PDB file of C-alpha atoms and ligand atoms in Angstrom:
ATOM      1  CA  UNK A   1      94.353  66.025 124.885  1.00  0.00           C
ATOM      2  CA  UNK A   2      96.613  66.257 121.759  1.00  0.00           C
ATOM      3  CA  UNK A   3      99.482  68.346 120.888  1.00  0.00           C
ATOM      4  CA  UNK A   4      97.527  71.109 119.228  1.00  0.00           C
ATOM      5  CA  UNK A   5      94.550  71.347 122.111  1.00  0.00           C
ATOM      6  CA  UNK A   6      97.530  71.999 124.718  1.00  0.00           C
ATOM      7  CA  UNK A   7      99.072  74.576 122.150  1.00  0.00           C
ATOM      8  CA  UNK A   8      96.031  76.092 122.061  1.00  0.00           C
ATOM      9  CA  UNK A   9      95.366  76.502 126.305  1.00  0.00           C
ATOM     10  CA  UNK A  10      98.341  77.131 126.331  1.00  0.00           C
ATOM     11  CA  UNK A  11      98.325  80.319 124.096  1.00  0.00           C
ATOM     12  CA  UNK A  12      94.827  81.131 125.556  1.00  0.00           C
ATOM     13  CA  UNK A  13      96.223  81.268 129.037  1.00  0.00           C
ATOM     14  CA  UNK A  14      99.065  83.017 128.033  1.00  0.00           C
ATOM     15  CA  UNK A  15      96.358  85.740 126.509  1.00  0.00           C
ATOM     16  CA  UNK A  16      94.394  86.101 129.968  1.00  0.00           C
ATOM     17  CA  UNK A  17      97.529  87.336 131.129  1.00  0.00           C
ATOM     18  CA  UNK A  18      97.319  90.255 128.514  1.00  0.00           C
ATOM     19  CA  UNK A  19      94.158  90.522 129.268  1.00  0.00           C
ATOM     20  CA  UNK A  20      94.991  91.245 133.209  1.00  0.00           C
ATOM     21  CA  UNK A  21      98.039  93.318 132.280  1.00  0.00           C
ATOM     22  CA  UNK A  22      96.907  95.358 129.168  1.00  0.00           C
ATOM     23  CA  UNK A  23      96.633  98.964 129.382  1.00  0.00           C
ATOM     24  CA  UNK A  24      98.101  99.149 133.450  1.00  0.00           C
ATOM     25  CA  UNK A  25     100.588 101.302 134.545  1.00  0.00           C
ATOM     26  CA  UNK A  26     103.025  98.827 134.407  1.00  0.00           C
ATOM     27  CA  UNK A  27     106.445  98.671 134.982  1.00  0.00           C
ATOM     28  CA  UNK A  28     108.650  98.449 131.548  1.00  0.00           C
ATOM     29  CA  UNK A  29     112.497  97.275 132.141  1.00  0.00           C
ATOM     30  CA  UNK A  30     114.745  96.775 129.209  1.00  0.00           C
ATOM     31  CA  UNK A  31     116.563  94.455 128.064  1.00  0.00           C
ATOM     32  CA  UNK A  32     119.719  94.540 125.846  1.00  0.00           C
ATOM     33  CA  UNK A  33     118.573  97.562 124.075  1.00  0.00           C
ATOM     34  CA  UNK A  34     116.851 100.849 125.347  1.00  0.00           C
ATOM     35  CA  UNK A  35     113.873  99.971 123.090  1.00  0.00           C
ATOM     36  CA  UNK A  36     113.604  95.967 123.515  1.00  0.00           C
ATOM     37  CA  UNK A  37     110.969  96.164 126.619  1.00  0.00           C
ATOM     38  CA  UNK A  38     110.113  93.225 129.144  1.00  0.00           C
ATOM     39  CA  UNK A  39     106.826  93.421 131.276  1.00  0.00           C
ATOM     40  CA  UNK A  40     105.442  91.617 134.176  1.00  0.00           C
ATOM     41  CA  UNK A  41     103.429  90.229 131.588  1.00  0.00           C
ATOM     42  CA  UNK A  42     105.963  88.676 129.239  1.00  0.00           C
ATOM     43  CA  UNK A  43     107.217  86.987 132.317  1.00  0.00           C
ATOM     44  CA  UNK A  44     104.114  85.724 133.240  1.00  0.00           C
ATOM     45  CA  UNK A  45     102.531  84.307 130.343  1.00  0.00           C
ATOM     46  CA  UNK A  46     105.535  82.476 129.969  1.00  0.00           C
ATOM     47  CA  UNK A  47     105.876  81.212 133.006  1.00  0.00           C
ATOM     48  CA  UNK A  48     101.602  80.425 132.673  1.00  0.00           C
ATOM     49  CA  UNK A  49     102.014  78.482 128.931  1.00  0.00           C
ATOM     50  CA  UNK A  50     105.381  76.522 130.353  1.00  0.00           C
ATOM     51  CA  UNK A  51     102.697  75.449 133.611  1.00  0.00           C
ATOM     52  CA  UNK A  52     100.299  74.084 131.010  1.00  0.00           C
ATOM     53  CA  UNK A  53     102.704  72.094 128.916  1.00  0.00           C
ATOM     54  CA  UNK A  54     105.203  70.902 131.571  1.00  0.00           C
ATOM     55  CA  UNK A  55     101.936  69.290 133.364  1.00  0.00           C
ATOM     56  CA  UNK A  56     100.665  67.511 130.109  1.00  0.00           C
ATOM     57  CA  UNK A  57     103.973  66.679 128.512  1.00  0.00           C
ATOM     58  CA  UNK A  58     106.771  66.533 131.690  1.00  0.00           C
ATOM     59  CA  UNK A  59     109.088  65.114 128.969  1.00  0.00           C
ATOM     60  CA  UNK A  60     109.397  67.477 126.608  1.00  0.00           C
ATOM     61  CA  UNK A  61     111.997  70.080 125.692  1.00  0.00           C
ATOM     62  CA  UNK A  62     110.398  73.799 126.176  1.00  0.00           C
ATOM     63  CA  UNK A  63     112.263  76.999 124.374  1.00  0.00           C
ATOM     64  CA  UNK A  64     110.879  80.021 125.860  1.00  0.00           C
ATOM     65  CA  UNK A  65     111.872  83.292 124.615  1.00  0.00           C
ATOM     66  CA  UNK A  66     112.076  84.666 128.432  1.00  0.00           C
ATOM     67  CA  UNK A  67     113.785  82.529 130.752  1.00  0.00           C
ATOM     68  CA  UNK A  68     111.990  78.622 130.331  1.00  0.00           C
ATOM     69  CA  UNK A  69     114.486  76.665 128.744  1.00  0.00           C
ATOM     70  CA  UNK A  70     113.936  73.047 129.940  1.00  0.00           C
ATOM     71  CA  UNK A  71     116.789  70.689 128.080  1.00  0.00           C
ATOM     72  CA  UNK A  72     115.709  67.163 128.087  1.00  0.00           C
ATOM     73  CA  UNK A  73     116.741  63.878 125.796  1.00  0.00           C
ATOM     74  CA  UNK A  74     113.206  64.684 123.679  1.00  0.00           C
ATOM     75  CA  UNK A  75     112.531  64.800 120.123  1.00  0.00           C
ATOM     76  CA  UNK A  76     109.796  67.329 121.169  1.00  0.00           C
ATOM     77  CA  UNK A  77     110.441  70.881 121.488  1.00  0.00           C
ATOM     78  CA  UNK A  78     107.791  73.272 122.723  1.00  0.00           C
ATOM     79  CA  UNK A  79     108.700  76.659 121.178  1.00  0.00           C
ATOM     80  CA  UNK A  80     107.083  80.187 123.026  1.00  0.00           C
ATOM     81  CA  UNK A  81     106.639  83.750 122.755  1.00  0.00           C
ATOM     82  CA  UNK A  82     104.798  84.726 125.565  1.00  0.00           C
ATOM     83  CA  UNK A  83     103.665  88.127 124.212  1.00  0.00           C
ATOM     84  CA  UNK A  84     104.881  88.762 120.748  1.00  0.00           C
ATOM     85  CA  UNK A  85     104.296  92.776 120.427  1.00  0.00           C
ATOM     86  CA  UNK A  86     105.822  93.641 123.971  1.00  0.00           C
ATOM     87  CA  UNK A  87     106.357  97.529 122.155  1.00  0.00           C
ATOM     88  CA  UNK A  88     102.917  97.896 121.356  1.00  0.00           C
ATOM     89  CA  UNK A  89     101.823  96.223 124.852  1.00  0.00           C
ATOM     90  CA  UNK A  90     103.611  98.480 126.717  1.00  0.00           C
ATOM     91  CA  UNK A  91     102.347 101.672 124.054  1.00  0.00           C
ATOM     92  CA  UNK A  92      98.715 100.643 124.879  1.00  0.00           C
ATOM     93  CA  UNK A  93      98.765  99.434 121.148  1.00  0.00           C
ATOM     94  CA  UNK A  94      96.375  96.576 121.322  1.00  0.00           C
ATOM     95  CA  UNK A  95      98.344  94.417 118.301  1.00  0.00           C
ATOM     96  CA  UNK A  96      99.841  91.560 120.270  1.00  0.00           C
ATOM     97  CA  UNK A  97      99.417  87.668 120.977  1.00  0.00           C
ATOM     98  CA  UNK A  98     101.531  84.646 122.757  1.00  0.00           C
ATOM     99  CA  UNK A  99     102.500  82.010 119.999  1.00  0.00           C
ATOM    100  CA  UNK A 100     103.043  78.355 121.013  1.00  0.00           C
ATOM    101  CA  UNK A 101     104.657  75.571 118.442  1.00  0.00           C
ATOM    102  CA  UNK A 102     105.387  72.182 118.748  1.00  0.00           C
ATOM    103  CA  UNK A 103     108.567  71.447 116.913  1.00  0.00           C
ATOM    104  CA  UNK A 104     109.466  67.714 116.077  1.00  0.00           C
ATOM    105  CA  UNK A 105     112.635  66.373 115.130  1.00  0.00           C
ATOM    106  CA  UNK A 106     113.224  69.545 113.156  1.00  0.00           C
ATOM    107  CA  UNK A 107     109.653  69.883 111.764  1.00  0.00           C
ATOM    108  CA  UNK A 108     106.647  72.170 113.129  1.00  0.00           C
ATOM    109  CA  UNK A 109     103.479  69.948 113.997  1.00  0.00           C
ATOM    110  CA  UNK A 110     101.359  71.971 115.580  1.00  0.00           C
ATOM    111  CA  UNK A 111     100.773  75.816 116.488  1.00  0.00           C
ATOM    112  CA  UNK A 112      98.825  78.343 118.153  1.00  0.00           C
ATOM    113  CA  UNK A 113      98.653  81.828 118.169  1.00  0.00           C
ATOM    114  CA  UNK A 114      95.961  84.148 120.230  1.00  0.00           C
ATOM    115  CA  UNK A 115      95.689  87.426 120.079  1.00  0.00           C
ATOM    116  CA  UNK A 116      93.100  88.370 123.199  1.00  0.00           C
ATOM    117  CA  UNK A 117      92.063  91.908 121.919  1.00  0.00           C
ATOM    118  CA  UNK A 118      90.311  90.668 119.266  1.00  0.00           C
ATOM    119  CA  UNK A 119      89.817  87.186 120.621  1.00  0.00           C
ATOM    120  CA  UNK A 120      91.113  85.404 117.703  1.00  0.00           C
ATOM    121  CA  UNK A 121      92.954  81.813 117.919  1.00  0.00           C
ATOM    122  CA  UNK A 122      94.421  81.038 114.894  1.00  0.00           C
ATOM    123  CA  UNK A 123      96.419  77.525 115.123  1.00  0.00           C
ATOM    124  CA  UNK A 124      97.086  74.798 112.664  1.00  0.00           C
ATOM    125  CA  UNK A 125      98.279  70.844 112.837  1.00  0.00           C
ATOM    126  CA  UNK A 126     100.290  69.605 109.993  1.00  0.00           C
ATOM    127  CA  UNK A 127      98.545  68.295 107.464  1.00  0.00           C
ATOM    128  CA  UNK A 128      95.181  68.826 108.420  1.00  0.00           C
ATOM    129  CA  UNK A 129      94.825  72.721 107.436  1.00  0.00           C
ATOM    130  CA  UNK A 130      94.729  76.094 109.102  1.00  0.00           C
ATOM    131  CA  UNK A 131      91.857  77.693 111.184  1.00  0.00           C
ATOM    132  CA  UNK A 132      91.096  81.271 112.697  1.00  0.00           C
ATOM    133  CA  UNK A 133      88.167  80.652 115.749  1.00  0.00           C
ATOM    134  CA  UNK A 134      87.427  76.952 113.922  1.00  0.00           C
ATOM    135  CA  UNK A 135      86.678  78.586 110.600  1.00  0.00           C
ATOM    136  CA  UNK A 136      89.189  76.937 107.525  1.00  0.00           C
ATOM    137  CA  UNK A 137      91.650  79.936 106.452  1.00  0.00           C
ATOM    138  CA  UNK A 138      93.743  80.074 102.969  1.00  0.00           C
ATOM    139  CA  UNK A 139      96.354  82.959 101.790  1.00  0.00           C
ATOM    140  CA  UNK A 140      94.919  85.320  99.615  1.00  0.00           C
ATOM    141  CA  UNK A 141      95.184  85.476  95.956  1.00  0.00           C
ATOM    142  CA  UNK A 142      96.838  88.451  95.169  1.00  0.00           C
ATOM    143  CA  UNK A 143      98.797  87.379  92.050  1.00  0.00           C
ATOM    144  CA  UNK A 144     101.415  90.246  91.790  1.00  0.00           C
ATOM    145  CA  UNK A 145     103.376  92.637  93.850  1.00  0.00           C
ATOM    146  CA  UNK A 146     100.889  95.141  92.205  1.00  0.00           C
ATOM    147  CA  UNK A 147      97.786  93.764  94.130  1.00  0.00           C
ATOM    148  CA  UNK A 148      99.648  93.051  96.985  1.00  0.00           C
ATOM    149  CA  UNK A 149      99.726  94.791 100.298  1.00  0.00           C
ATOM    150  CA  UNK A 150     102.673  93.827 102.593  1.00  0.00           C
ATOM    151  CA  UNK A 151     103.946  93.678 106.077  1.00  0.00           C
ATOM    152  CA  UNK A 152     107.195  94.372 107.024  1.00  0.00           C
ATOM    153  CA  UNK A 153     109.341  94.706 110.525  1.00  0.00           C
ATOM    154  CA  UNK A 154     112.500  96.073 112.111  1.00  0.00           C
ATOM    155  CA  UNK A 155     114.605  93.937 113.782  1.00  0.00           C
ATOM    156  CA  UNK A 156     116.115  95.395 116.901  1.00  0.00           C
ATOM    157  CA  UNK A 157     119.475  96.687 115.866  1.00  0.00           C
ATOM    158  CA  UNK A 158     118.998 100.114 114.219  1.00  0.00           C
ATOM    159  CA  UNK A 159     122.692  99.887 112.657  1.00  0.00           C
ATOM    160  CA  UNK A 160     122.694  98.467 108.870  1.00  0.00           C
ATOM    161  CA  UNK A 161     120.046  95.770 109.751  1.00  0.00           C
ATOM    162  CA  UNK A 162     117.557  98.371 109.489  1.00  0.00           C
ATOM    163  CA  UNK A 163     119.581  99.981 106.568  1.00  0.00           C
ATOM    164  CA  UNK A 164     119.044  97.374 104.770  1.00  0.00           C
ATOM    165  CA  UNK A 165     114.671  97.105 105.562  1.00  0.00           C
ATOM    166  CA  UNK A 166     114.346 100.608 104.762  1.00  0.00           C
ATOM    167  CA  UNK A 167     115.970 100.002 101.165  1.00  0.00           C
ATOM    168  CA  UNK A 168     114.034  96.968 100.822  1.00  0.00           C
ATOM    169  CA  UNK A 169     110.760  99.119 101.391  1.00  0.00           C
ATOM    170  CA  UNK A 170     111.454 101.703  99.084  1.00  0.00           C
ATOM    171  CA  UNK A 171     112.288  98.913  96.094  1.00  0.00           C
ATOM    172  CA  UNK A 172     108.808  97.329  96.877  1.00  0.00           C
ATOM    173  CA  UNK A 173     107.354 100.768  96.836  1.00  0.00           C
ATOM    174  CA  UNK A 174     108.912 101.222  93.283  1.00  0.00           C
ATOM    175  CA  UNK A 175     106.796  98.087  92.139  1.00  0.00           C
ATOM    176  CA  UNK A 176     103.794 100.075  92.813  1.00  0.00           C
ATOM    177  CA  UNK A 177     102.534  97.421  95.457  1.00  0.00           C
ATOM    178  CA  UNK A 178      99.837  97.828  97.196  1.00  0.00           C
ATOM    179  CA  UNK A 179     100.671  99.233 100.625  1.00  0.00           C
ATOM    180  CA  UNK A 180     102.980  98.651 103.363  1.00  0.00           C
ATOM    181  CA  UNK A 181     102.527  97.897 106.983  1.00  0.00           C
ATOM    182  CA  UNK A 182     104.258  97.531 109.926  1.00  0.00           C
ATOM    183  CA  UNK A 183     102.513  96.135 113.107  1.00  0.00           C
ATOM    184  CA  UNK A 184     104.412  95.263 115.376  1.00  0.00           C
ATOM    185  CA  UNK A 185     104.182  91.509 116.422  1.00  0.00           C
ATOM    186  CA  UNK A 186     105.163  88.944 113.532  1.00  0.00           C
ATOM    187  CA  UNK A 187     103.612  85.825 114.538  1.00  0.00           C
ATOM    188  CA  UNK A 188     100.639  87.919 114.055  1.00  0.00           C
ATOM    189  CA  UNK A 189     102.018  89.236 110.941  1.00  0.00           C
ATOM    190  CA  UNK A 190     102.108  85.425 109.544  1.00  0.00           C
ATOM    191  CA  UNK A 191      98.583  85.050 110.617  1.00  0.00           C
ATOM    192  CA  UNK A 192      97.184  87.694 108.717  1.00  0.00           C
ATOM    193  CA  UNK A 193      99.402  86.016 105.397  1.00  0.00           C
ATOM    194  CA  UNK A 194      97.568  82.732 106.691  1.00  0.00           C
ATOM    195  CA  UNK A 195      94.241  84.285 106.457  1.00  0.00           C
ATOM    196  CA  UNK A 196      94.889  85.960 103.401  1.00  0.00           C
ATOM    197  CA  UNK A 197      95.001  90.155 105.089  1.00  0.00           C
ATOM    198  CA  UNK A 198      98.095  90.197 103.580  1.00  0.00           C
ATOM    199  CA  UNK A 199     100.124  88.674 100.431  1.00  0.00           C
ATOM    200  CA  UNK A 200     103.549  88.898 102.274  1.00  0.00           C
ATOM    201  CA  UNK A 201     105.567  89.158 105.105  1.00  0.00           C
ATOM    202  CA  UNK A 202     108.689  89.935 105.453  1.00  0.00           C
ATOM    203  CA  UNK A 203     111.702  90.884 108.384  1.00  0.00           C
ATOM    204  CA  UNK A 204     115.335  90.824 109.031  1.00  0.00           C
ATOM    205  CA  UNK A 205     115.925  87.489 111.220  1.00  0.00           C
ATOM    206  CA  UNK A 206     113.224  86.530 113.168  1.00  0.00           C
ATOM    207  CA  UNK A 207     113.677  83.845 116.360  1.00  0.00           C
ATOM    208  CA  UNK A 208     112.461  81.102 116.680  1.00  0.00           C
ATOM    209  CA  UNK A 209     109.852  81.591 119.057  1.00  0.00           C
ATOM    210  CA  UNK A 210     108.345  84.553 116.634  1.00  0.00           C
ATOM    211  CA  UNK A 211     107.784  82.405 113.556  1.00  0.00           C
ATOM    212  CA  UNK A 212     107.791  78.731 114.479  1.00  0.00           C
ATOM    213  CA  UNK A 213     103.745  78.653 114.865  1.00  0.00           C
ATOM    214  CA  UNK A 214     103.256  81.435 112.512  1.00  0.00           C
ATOM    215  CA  UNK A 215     105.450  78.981 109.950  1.00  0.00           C
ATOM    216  CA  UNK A 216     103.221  76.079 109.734  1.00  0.00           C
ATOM    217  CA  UNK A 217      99.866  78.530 109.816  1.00  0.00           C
ATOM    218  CA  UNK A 218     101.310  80.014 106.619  1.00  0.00           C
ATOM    219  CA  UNK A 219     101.791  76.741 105.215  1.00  0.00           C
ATOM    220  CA  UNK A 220      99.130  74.810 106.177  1.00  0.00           C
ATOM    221  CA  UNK A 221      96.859  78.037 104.471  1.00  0.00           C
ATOM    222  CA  UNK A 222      98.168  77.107 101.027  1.00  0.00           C
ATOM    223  CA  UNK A 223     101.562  79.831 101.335  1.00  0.00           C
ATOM    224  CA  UNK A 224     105.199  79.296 101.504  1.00  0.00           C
ATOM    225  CA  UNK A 225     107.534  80.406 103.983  1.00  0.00           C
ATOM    226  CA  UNK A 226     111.294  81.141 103.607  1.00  0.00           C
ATOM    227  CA  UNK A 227     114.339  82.603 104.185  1.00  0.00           C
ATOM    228  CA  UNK A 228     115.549  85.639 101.516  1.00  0.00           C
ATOM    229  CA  UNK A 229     117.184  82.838  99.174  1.00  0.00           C
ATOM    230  CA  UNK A 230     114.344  80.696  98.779  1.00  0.00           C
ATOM    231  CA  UNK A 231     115.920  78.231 101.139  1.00  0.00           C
ATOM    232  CA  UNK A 232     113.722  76.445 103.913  1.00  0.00           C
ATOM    233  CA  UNK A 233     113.574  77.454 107.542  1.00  0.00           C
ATOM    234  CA  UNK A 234     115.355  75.798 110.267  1.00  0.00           C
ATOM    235  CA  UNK A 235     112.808  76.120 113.219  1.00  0.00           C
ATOM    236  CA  UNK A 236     115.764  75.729 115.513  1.00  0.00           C
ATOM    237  CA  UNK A 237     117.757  79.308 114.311  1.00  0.00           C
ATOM    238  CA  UNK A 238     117.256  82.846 113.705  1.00  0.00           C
ATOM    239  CA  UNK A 239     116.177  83.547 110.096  1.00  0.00           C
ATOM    240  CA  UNK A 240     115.568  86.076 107.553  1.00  0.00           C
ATOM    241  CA  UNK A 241     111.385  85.302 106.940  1.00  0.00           C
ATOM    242  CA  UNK A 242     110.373  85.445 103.769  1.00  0.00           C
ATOM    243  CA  UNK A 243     105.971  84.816 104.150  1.00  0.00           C
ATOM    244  CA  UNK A 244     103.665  84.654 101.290  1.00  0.00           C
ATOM    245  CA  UNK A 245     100.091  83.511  99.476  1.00  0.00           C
ATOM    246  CA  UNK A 246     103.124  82.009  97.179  1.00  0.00           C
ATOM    247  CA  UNK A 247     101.915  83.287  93.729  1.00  0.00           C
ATOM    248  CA  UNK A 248     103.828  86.536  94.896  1.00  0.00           C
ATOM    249  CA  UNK A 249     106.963  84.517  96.557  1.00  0.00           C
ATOM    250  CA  UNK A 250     109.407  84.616  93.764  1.00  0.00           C
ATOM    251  CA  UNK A 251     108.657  88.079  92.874  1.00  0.00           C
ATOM    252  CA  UNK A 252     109.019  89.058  96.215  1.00  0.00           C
ATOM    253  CA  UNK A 253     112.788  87.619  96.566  1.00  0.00           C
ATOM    254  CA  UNK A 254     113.727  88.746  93.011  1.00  0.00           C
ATOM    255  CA  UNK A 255     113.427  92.733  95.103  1.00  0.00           C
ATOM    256  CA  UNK A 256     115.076  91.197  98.604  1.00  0.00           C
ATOM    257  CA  UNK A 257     117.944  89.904  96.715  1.00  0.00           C
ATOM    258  CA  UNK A 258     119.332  92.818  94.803  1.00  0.00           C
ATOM    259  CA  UNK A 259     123.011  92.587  95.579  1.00  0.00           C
TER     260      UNK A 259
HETATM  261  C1  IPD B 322     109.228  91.459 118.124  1.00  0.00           C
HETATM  262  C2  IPD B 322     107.992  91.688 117.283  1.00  0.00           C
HETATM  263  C3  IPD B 322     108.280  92.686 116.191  1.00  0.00           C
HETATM  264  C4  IPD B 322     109.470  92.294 115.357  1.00  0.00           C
HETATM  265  C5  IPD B 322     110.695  92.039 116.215  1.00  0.00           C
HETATM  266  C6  IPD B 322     110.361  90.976 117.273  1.00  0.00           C
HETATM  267  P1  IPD B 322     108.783  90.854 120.698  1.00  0.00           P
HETATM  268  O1  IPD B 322     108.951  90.493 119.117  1.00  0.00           O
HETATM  269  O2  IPD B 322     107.564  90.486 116.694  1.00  0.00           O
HETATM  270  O3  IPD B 322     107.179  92.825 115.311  1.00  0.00           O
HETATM  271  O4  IPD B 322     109.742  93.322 114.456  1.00  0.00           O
HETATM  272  O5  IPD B 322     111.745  91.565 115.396  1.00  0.00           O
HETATM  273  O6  IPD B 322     111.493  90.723 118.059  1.00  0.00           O
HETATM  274  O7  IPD B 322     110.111  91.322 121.158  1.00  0.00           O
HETATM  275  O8  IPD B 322     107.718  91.863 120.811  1.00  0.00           O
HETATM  276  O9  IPD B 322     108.418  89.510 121.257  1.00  0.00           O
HETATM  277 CA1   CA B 323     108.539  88.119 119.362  1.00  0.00          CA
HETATM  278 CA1   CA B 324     108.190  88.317 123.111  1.00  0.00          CA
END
């Protein structure tokens, strides 16, 4: 088994949990915020993807957005969201998935991301491309902001954070783009920019654990990922995400950075 078949089971397992979950009356506590919702499932399919890697890799550091951190001396850092989309989840909204990355030494080697309602694994291996159900995936090639249609999302905090999105949406809106979506689970969102659904992508500071996979299926598809300067990501911190088929990137921080 290599890095990218246990990233894989483990996103898969973390998905039959969904799948188990999805659409029962289940129990929704909060967390920090009144809308930033925890399940039994988010607790779960962590706890189920951390079972799968801690039994093929004891060694290995694991950052789980729930509760699994496991600190050890390795240069290998497992990074989870056990359901990316816990708002829709809980809605009955089936756009979710659990995304699992391997991070070495500062760069993302392998990913997976499954989304169960549609049963679609997309995952990717550095190097060696990006693939949705073992088909070969590429960005799309939308070559303007005019034939592009875009995702966005809302960070948590409603104060000037989401200011700040909803002035960004109205200056895309003013280049005529295409359309604008918001879906509701961003490691998903990067998928569909891997697989060419959308040109772009982009959100107020994402986590780790939302992007890490998501990162390297973006790149590996022929896009570029960043944060709003251009700059590359630190798969370690919080970031502005910046996601594209590239032909569209520069325009596309040219109407994030209008300060
Ligand atoms: C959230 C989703 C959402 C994004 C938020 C994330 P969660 O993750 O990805 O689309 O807008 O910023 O925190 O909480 O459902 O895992
Ligand atoms: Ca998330
Ligand atoms: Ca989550």
């Amino acid at each position: 088994m290599n890095y990218l078949d246990i990233a894989k089971m483990a996103a898969r397992k973390a998905g039959t949990v969904h799948k188990k979950y999805f659409n029962k009356d289940l129990k929704i506590r909060t967390k920090s915020a009144s809308y930033d919702l925890l399940t039994v499932a988010d607790t779960q399919a962590e706890s189920t993807a951390v079972r799968v890697i801690r039994k093929y890799f004891p060694g290995h550091n694991i950052l789980g957005e729930e509760a699994s951190y496991v600190r050890t001396d390795s240069e290998y850092t497992w990074v989870i969201d056990p359901l990316d989309g816990t708002s829709n989840f809980a809605s009955g909204l089936p756009i979710f998935c659990a995304s699992v990355a391997l991070v070495n030494k500062g760069v993302v080697a392998a990913g997976a991301i499954y989304d169960v309602t549609r049963d679609e694994l997309f995952y990717a291996e550095r190097g060696k491309g990006a693939f949705l159900n073992g088909k070969a995936i590429h960005v799309n090639r939308a070559a303007s902001l005019k034939q592009a249609l875009l995702i966005t999302g809302f960070y948590y905090s409603r104060g000037t954070e989401m200011v700040r999105t909803l002035k960004e949406i109205e200056r895309f809106q003013h280049e005529r783009i295409r359309g604008i979506r918001r879906l509701g689970a961003a490691a998903l969102d990067l998928c569909y920019v891997a697989c060419g659904r959308a040109a772009g992508f982009w959100e107020f500071e994402l986590s780790p654990w939302d992007f890490c996979a998501g990162k390297l299926l973006v790149e590996e598809a022929g896009g570029r990922i960043t944060d709003q300067f251009g700059s590359r990501l630190n798969p370690y911190k919080k970031s502005f995400i910046v996601a594209s088929n590239k032909k569209i990137h520069s325009s596309m921080l040219k109407v994030l950075n209008y300060r």
